[in-house]
Coordinates of C-alpha atoms and ligand atoms in Angstrom, one line a residue:
M1 CA 147.6 121.8 142.0
T2 CA 144.0 122.7 141.9
L3 CA 141.4 120.5 141.4
S4 CA 139.5 121.6 138.5
A5 CA 135.7 122.6 139.3
P6 CA 133.2 119.9 138.0
I7 CA 132.0 121.2 134.7
T8 CA 128.4 121.6 134.7
Q9 CA 126.6 122.3 131.9
D10 CA 123.1 123.5 130.8
V11 CA 121.2 120.3 129.6
H12 CA 119.4 122.6 127.0
T13 CA 122.8 124.0 125.5
I14 CA 124.1 120.3 124.8
P15 CA 123.3 119.5 121.0
R16 CA 121.2 116.4 121.4
K17 CA 122.4 113.7 119.5
V18 CA 119.4 112.0 118.0
P19 CA 119.8 108.1 117.8
A20 CA 119.9 107.9 114.5
G21 CA 121.1 103.9 114.6
P22 CA 122.9 102.3 112.2
V23 CA 122.1 103.2 108.2
N24 CA 120.8 100.2 106.3
L25 CA 123.1 99.4 103.2
V26 CA 120.5 97.0 101.6
G27 CA 118.6 99.2 98.8
L28 CA 120.9 102.1 98.7
T29 CA 122.2 102.5 95.2
R30 CA 125.8 102.5 94.6
D31 CA 125.7 106.7 94.4
Q32 CA 123.6 106.5 98.1
M33 CA 126.3 104.0 99.4
R34 CA 129.4 106.0 98.2
D35 CA 127.7 109.4 100.1
A36 CA 126.8 107.3 103.2
F37 CA 130.7 105.9 103.4
V38 CA 132.0 109.7 102.8
T39 CA 129.7 110.8 105.4
A40 CA 131.0 108.0 107.9
G41 CA 134.8 109.0 107.4
T42 CA 136.0 107.2 104.3
P43 CA 138.7 109.1 102.3
E44 CA 136.8 110.8 99.3
K45 CA 139.4 108.9 97.2
Q46 CA 138.6 105.6 98.4
A47 CA 135.0 106.0 98.6
R48 CA 134.4 104.5 95.0
M49 CA 136.5 101.5 95.8
R50 CA 135.1 100.6 98.8
V51 CA 131.4 100.9 97.3
N52 CA 132.5 98.0 94.9
Q53 CA 134.2 95.9 97.8
V54 CA 131.1 96.1 100.1
W55 CA 128.6 96.0 97.3
Q56 CA 130.1 92.5 96.3
W57 CA 130.1 90.9 99.7
I58 CA 126.4 91.8 100.0
Y59 CA 124.9 91.3 96.6
H60 CA 127.1 88.7 95.2
W61 CA 128.5 86.6 98.2
G62 CA 125.5 87.2 100.6
V63 CA 127.8 88.1 103.3
R64 CA 126.5 90.5 106.1
D65 CA 128.8 90.4 108.6
F66 CA 131.2 93.3 108.2
T67 CA 133.8 91.1 110.2
L68 CA 133.8 88.7 107.5
M69 CA 134.5 91.0 104.5
T70 CA 138.2 90.4 104.5
N71 CA 139.6 92.5 101.8
L72 CA 139.1 95.2 104.0
A73 CA 141.2 96.4 106.7
K74 CA 139.9 95.4 110.2
D75 CA 139.9 99.2 111.4
Y76 CA 137.8 99.9 108.4
R77 CA 135.5 96.9 109.0
A78 CA 134.8 98.3 112.5
L79 CA 134.1 101.7 111.2
L80 CA 131.5 100.1 109.1
A81 CA 130.0 97.8 111.8
G82 CA 129.6 101.4 113.8
A83 CA 127.9 103.0 111.3
F84 CA 125.8 100.5 108.8
A85 CA 123.8 97.5 109.1
V86 CA 123.0 94.9 106.6
D87 CA 119.3 94.2 107.0
L88 CA 116.6 92.2 105.3
P89 CA 113.1 91.7 106.0
E90 CA 112.2 88.7 108.5
I91 CA 110.7 85.6 107.1
V92 CA 107.7 85.1 109.3
S93 CA 106.5 81.6 107.8
K94 CA 107.0 79.6 104.8
Q95 CA 104.5 77.4 103.2
V96 CA 105.6 74.8 100.6
S97 CA 103.2 73.6 98.2
S98 CA 103.1 69.8 96.8
D99 CA 103.9 71.4 93.5
G100 CA 107.3 73.1 95.3
T101 CA 106.0 76.8 95.0
R102 CA 107.0 78.3 98.2
K103 CA 105.2 81.1 99.9
Y104 CA 106.9 83.4 102.4
L105 CA 105.3 85.6 104.7
V106 CA 108.0 88.6 105.1
R107 CA 107.5 91.2 107.9
I108 CA 108.9 94.6 107.1
Q109 CA 109.7 97.7 109.0
G110 CA 106.5 98.8 111.7
G111 CA 105.5 95.1 111.5
H112 CA 103.6 95.2 108.5
E113 CA 103.5 92.1 106.1
V114 CA 103.8 91.1 102.6
E115 CA 103.9 87.9 100.7
T116 CA 106.5 86.7 98.4
V117 CA 106.1 83.7 96.2
Y118 CA 108.5 81.4 94.6
I119 CA 107.5 79.1 91.9
P120 CA 110.0 76.5 90.5
E121 CA 109.5 75.2 86.7
E122 CA 111.5 73.1 84.5
D123 CA 114.0 75.8 83.2
R124 CA 113.5 78.9 85.7
G125 CA 112.6 79.6 89.2
T126 CA 110.4 82.9 89.6
L127 CA 109.9 84.9 92.4
C128 CA 106.8 87.1 92.6
V129 CA 107.8 90.1 94.6
S130 CA 105.4 92.8 96.5
S131 CA 106.0 96.5 96.0
Q132 CA 103.5 98.0 98.4
V133 CA 101.6 96.7 101.5
G134 CA 97.7 96.8 99.8
C135 CA 97.2 98.6 96.8
T136 CA 95.6 102.3 96.1
L137 CA 93.7 100.9 93.4
T138 CA 90.7 98.6 93.5
C139 CA 90.3 96.3 90.5
S140 CA 87.0 94.8 91.5
F141 CA 88.4 91.3 90.8
C142 CA 91.5 91.4 92.7
H143 CA 91.7 90.6 96.5
T144 CA 94.5 93.2 97.1
G145 CA 92.6 95.5 95.8
T146 CA 89.9 95.4 98.6
Q147 CA 92.6 96.2 101.2
R148 CA 93.6 99.7 101.8
L149 CA 97.4 101.0 100.8
V150 CA 99.3 100.7 104.3
R151 CA 102.6 102.1 102.6
N152 CA 105.2 101.8 99.8
L153 CA 108.1 99.4 100.3
T154 CA 111.5 100.7 100.3
A155 CA 114.1 99.7 97.7
G156 CA 116.0 97.7 100.4
E157 CA 112.6 95.7 101.3
I158 CA 111.9 95.2 97.3
V159 CA 115.5 93.7 96.8
G160 CA 115.5 92.1 100.5
Q161 CA 112.5 89.8 99.4
V162 CA 115.1 88.2 96.7
M163 CA 118.0 87.9 99.1
L164 CA 116.0 86.4 101.7
V165 CA 114.7 83.7 99.0
R166 CA 118.3 83.2 98.0
D167 CA 119.1 82.6 101.7
D168 CA 116.5 80.3 101.9
L169 CA 117.2 78.3 98.8
G170 CA 121.0 78.2 99.9
E171 CA 122.1 79.7 96.3
W172 CA 124.3 82.2 96.9
P173 CA 127.8 81.2 95.4
V174 CA 130.7 79.6 97.3
P175 CA 134.2 80.8 96.5
G176 CA 136.0 78.5 94.3
A177 CA 133.0 76.3 93.3
P178 CA 132.1 76.0 89.7
K179 CA 129.3 78.6 88.3
D180 CA 125.9 76.7 88.3
E181 CA 124.5 77.9 85.3
T182 CA 120.8 77.1 86.1
R183 CA 119.8 79.5 88.9
L184 CA 117.2 78.3 91.2
L185 CA 115.8 81.9 91.7
S186 CA 116.3 82.9 87.9
N187 CA 113.5 85.3 87.3
I188 CA 111.5 88.1 89.0
V189 CA 108.2 89.2 88.5
L190 CA 106.7 92.2 90.1
M191 CA 103.0 90.6 90.4
G192 CA 102.8 90.7 94.0
M193 CA 101.0 93.0 96.3
G194 CA 100.7 96.4 94.9
E195 CA 101.2 98.7 92.0
P196 CA 104.8 99.1 91.1
L197 CA 104.5 102.1 89.1
Y198 CA 103.1 104.0 92.0
N199 CA 106.3 103.3 94.1
F200 CA 108.3 103.9 90.8
D201 CA 111.7 105.0 92.4
A202 CA 112.0 102.3 94.9
V203 CA 111.1 99.7 92.5
R204 CA 113.8 100.8 90.2
D205 CA 116.6 101.4 92.3
A206 CA 115.6 98.0 93.8
M207 CA 115.6 96.3 90.2
K208 CA 119.1 97.9 89.5
I209 CA 120.6 96.4 92.2
A210 CA 118.9 93.1 91.2
M211 CA 120.4 93.7 87.6
D212 CA 123.9 94.9 88.8
A213 CA 126.8 93.2 87.0
E214 CA 129.0 92.7 90.5
G215 CA 125.8 91.5 92.3
L216 CA 122.6 89.4 91.6
Q217 CA 123.1 89.4 88.1
L218 CA 119.6 89.0 87.0
S219 CA 119.4 90.0 83.5
R220 CA 117.0 92.9 82.8
R221 CA 115.0 90.4 80.0
R222 CA 114.1 88.0 83.5
I223 CA 112.5 91.0 85.1
T224 CA 109.0 91.6 84.2
L225 CA 107.0 94.2 86.0
S226 CA 103.2 94.4 85.9
T227 CA 101.3 97.2 85.8
S228 CA 97.2 97.9 86.0
G229 CA 98.2 100.8 83.4
V230 CA 100.1 103.8 84.8
V231 CA 100.6 105.3 81.6
P232 CA 102.6 108.3 82.7
E233 CA 105.3 106.2 84.2
I234 CA 105.7 103.6 81.3
A235 CA 108.0 105.3 79.2
R236 CA 110.4 105.9 82.3
T237 CA 110.2 102.2 83.0
A238 CA 111.8 101.5 79.9
T239 CA 114.2 104.2 80.0
E240 CA 115.1 103.9 83.5
I241 CA 114.8 100.3 84.3
G242 CA 114.8 98.4 80.9
C243 CA 112.9 95.4 82.0
Q244 CA 110.0 93.2 80.6
L245 CA 106.9 94.6 80.7
A246 CA 103.3 93.0 81.4
V247 CA 99.9 95.1 81.6
S248 CA 96.9 94.0 83.0
F249 CA 94.4 94.2 80.5
H250 CA 91.7 92.2 81.2
A251 CA 88.9 93.6 79.2
T252 CA 88.3 94.9 75.5
T253 CA 86.3 97.9 75.6
D254 CA 86.2 100.8 78.1
E255 CA 83.0 99.9 79.6
V256 CA 84.3 96.8 81.2
R257 CA 87.9 97.7 81.8
D258 CA 86.5 100.8 83.5
V259 CA 84.6 98.0 86.1
L260 CA 87.5 95.6 86.0
V261 CA 90.8 98.0 86.4
P262 CA 89.1 101.3 87.4
I263 CA 92.7 103.1 86.6
N264 CA 91.2 102.9 82.9
K265 CA 88.7 105.8 83.7
K266 CA 92.2 107.8 84.0
W267 CA 94.0 106.3 81.1
N268 CA 91.7 104.5 78.9
I269 CA 92.4 101.7 76.4
A270 CA 93.5 103.8 73.6
T271 CA 96.0 106.1 75.9
L272 CA 97.4 102.9 77.3
L273 CA 97.8 101.3 73.7
D274 CA 99.6 104.6 72.6
A275 CA 102.2 104.4 75.5
L276 CA 102.7 100.4 74.7
R277 CA 103.3 100.6 71.2
E278 CA 106.3 103.1 72.2
Y279 CA 107.8 100.4 74.7
P280 CA 109.6 97.9 73.1
N281 CA 111.4 100.4 71.1
L282 CA 112.6 102.7 74.1
S283 CA 113.4 99.4 76.2
N284 CA 114.9 97.2 73.3
S285 CA 112.6 94.6 74.6
E286 CA 111.1 92.0 72.6
R287 CA 107.4 91.9 73.2
I288 CA 104.8 93.0 75.8
T289 CA 103.0 90.3 78.0
F290 CA 99.2 91.3 78.2
E291 CA 97.6 89.9 81.0
Y292 CA 93.9 88.9 80.7
V293 CA 92.0 87.4 83.4
M294 CA 89.3 85.0 82.3
L295 CA 85.9 86.0 84.3
D296 CA 82.9 83.9 83.5
G297 CA 80.5 86.1 81.0
V298 CA 82.1 89.3 81.7
N299 CA 85.0 89.1 79.4
D300 CA 85.9 85.7 77.9
S301 CA 83.3 85.8 74.6
D302 CA 84.6 84.8 71.4
E303 CA 83.8 88.7 70.5
D304 CA 86.3 89.5 73.3
A305 CA 89.0 87.9 71.9
R306 CA 88.7 88.9 68.2
R307 CA 88.3 92.4 69.6
L308 CA 91.3 91.9 71.6
V309 CA 93.4 90.6 68.7
K310 CA 92.5 93.8 66.8
L311 CA 93.4 96.0 69.6
I312 CA 96.8 95.0 69.8
E313 CA 97.6 95.1 66.2
G314 CA 101.2 96.1 65.6
I315 CA 102.2 95.5 68.8
P316 CA 104.6 92.5 69.5
A317 CA 102.7 90.9 72.1
K318 CA 102.0 87.9 74.2
I319 CA 98.7 87.1 75.9
N320 CA 98.8 85.5 79.1
L321 CA 95.3 84.2 79.9
I322 CA 94.8 83.9 84.0
P323 CA 92.0 81.3 85.0
F324 CA 90.3 83.6 87.8
N325 CA 91.5 82.7 91.0
E326 CA 88.3 82.8 93.1
W327 CA 88.6 84.5 96.7
P328 CA 85.7 84.2 99.1
G329 CA 83.0 86.8 98.5
A330 CA 84.6 87.5 94.8
P331 CA 82.1 88.8 92.8
Y332 CA 83.2 86.8 89.9
K333 CA 83.6 83.1 88.7
R334 CA 86.7 81.6 86.7
S335 CA 85.2 80.9 83.2
S336 CA 85.2 77.1 82.1
N337 CA 88.4 75.0 80.6
N338 CA 86.6 74.7 77.5
R339 CA 86.1 78.6 77.0
I340 CA 89.3 79.5 78.0
R341 CA 90.6 77.2 75.2
A342 CA 88.5 78.6 73.0
F343 CA 89.6 82.0 74.0
A344 CA 93.1 81.4 73.6
D345 CA 92.5 79.4 69.9
I346 CA 91.4 82.4 68.4
I347 CA 94.2 84.4 69.7
Y348 CA 96.9 81.6 68.8
K349 CA 95.4 81.8 65.3
A350 CA 95.9 85.6 65.0
G351 CA 99.6 84.6 65.5
Y352 CA 99.9 85.5 69.0
A353 CA 101.4 83.1 71.6
S354 CA 98.4 82.8 74.1
P355 CA 99.8 80.3 77.1
I356 CA 96.9 79.7 79.6
R357 CA 98.7 80.4 83.2
T358 CA 98.8 77.1 85.4
P359 CA 97.7 78.0 88.7
R360 CA 100.6 76.9 91.2
G361 CA 100.6 76.7 94.9
E362 CA 96.5 76.3 95.2
D363 CA 97.1 74.2 98.1
I364 CA 98.8 77.2 100.1
M365 CA 96.8 79.8 98.3
A366 CA 99.7 81.3 96.9
A367 CA 98.1 82.3 93.7
C368 CA 97.6 86.2 92.3
G369 CA 95.1 88.2 93.9
Q370 CA 95.0 86.1 97.1
L371 CA 98.3 87.2 98.9
K372 CA 98.2 88.1 102.3
S373 CA 94.6 87.9 102.7
A374 CA 94.8 84.0 102.6
T375 CA 97.2 84.3 105.6
E376 CA 95.2 86.8 107.2
R377 CA 92.0 84.6 107.3
A378 CA 94.3 81.6 108.1
R379 CA 95.6 83.6 111.4
K380 CA 92.0 84.9 111.9
S381 CA 90.4 81.2 112.1
R382 CA 93.5 80.1 114.4
A383 CA 92.6 82.8 116.7
Q384 CA 89.0 81.6 116.6
V385 CA 89.8 78.3 117.4
A386 CA 91.7 79.4 120.4
A387 CA 89.0 81.6 121.5
E388 CA 86.9 78.5 121.4
A389 CA 88.9 76.3 123.3
G390 CA 89.6 78.9 125.8
I391 CA 93.3 79.6 125.4
A392 CA 95.3 82.5 124.5
P393 CA 95.3 83.3 120.8
P394 CA 98.8 82.7 118.8
T395 CA 100.9 86.0 118.3
Ligands
SAH419 N1 99.4 95.8 90.4 C1 100.0 95.4 89.5 C2 100.5 93.8 89.8 C3 100.1 93.3 90.9 S1 98.4 92.1 90.3 C4 98.8 94.8 88.4 O1 97.9 95.1 88.4 O2 99.3 94.6 87.1 C5 99.4 90.7 89.0 C6 98.5 90.1 88.3 O3 97.6 89.4 89.0 C7 97.4 91.0 87.8 O4 97.6 90.9 86.5 C8 96.3 91.2 88.1 O5 95.5 91.7 87.3 C9 96.1 89.6 88.4 N2 95.1 89.1 89.4 C10 95.0 89.8 90.6 N3 93.7 89.1 91.3 C11 93.6 88.2 90.6 C12 92.8 87.0 90.6 N4 92.2 86.6 91.5 N5 93.0 85.9 89.7 C13 93.9 86.3 88.6 N6 94.7 87.1 88.6 C14 94.6 88.0 89.5
SF4_420 FE1 96.1 96.9 92.8 FE2 96.9 95.2 90.8 FE3 95.3 94.6 92.4 FE4 94.4 96.1 90.6 S1 95.1 94.1 90.0 S2 93.9 96.3 92.6 S3 96.5 97.4 90.4 S4 97.4 94.9 93.1

């Protein structure tokens, strides 16, 4: 018997295995998950069924541990655990307002942070979700607009915000328990940081997952996407997502809108309105929400209200009046309550619903246009306090 010589191999000839790490399943479409399962060794014929099973565990039951997916064979669970992860972004901190609003600071890959806000109301609970870190647009009244775009969120990071908050609310269904009709988290608004239509594919995939009948099961009527007016993507929003649409209108002349919402220089009011007119038909939705931030002396005159009514004539609409949330250094002031009421009255008399948005979570600065920046300021001041006290700043 001869001992075989030790095998030596030139390291350069060994194909280098890139440490890929497990693929995160959260955020994959059904088709993407199917392909991933096949690549990992699932027989083609079984792949569709395995997707259905895993999908229900993750999105219906909120289960993220493969070993608990008991309708799968043990060795298949092991195969999945070796190749995949079910990862969500991480909650860094949570603040609860005296009115029940919860503001979460959420850390995504790369250490970036976004905010997600949960707003409980009598008949619903709305989650305000972010789609980008920062924003490329520079609306002059919005604090997010002063922050540069860091990156787009992935679909997993967008739907992950919904799943995190379901965790925090303890709202995943329990097998056998009676179905609770009123959900704590019943609605989603894409009104956090970022312009959702500049991150279209990820937003679409995330919302499709949120709407999937075998998972989170949020109806498309309970999802509202807010855009500053990215006209070329509006028709796609109708046909590919089919959710409700809100538009940050904010002005009744191009001159003023050019300043408040500078994307207006690219797609002006007339172009935007043409796209909006098509939306309800294309998406089979009832009406469009026009968001209108009330800025003292800038866009809040009776004449503005009358012009607004005229502009939107023929579009099924609701006008949501938002008292401006002031932030330090903001170049505008909030219109007085009387002015907002007078403005609302003109719109109401013209036959449109004109709710005035009640500011929520003000004590924790959870309002629009203040997300993240408030946390950054709070952190800075804690760091300053620590520095003054001569101790190491908090991490
Ligand atoms: N980028 C999208 C969605 C995020 S902003 C958009 O612009 O529509 C969500 C809403 O908050 C928009 O209507 C926006 O105009 C409004 N908003 C931003 N900053 C605000 C502020 N400081 N006060 C009141 N509303 C604000
Ligand atoms: Fe961006 Fe919307 Fe803020 Fe404009 S209002 S800067 S689009 S987040």
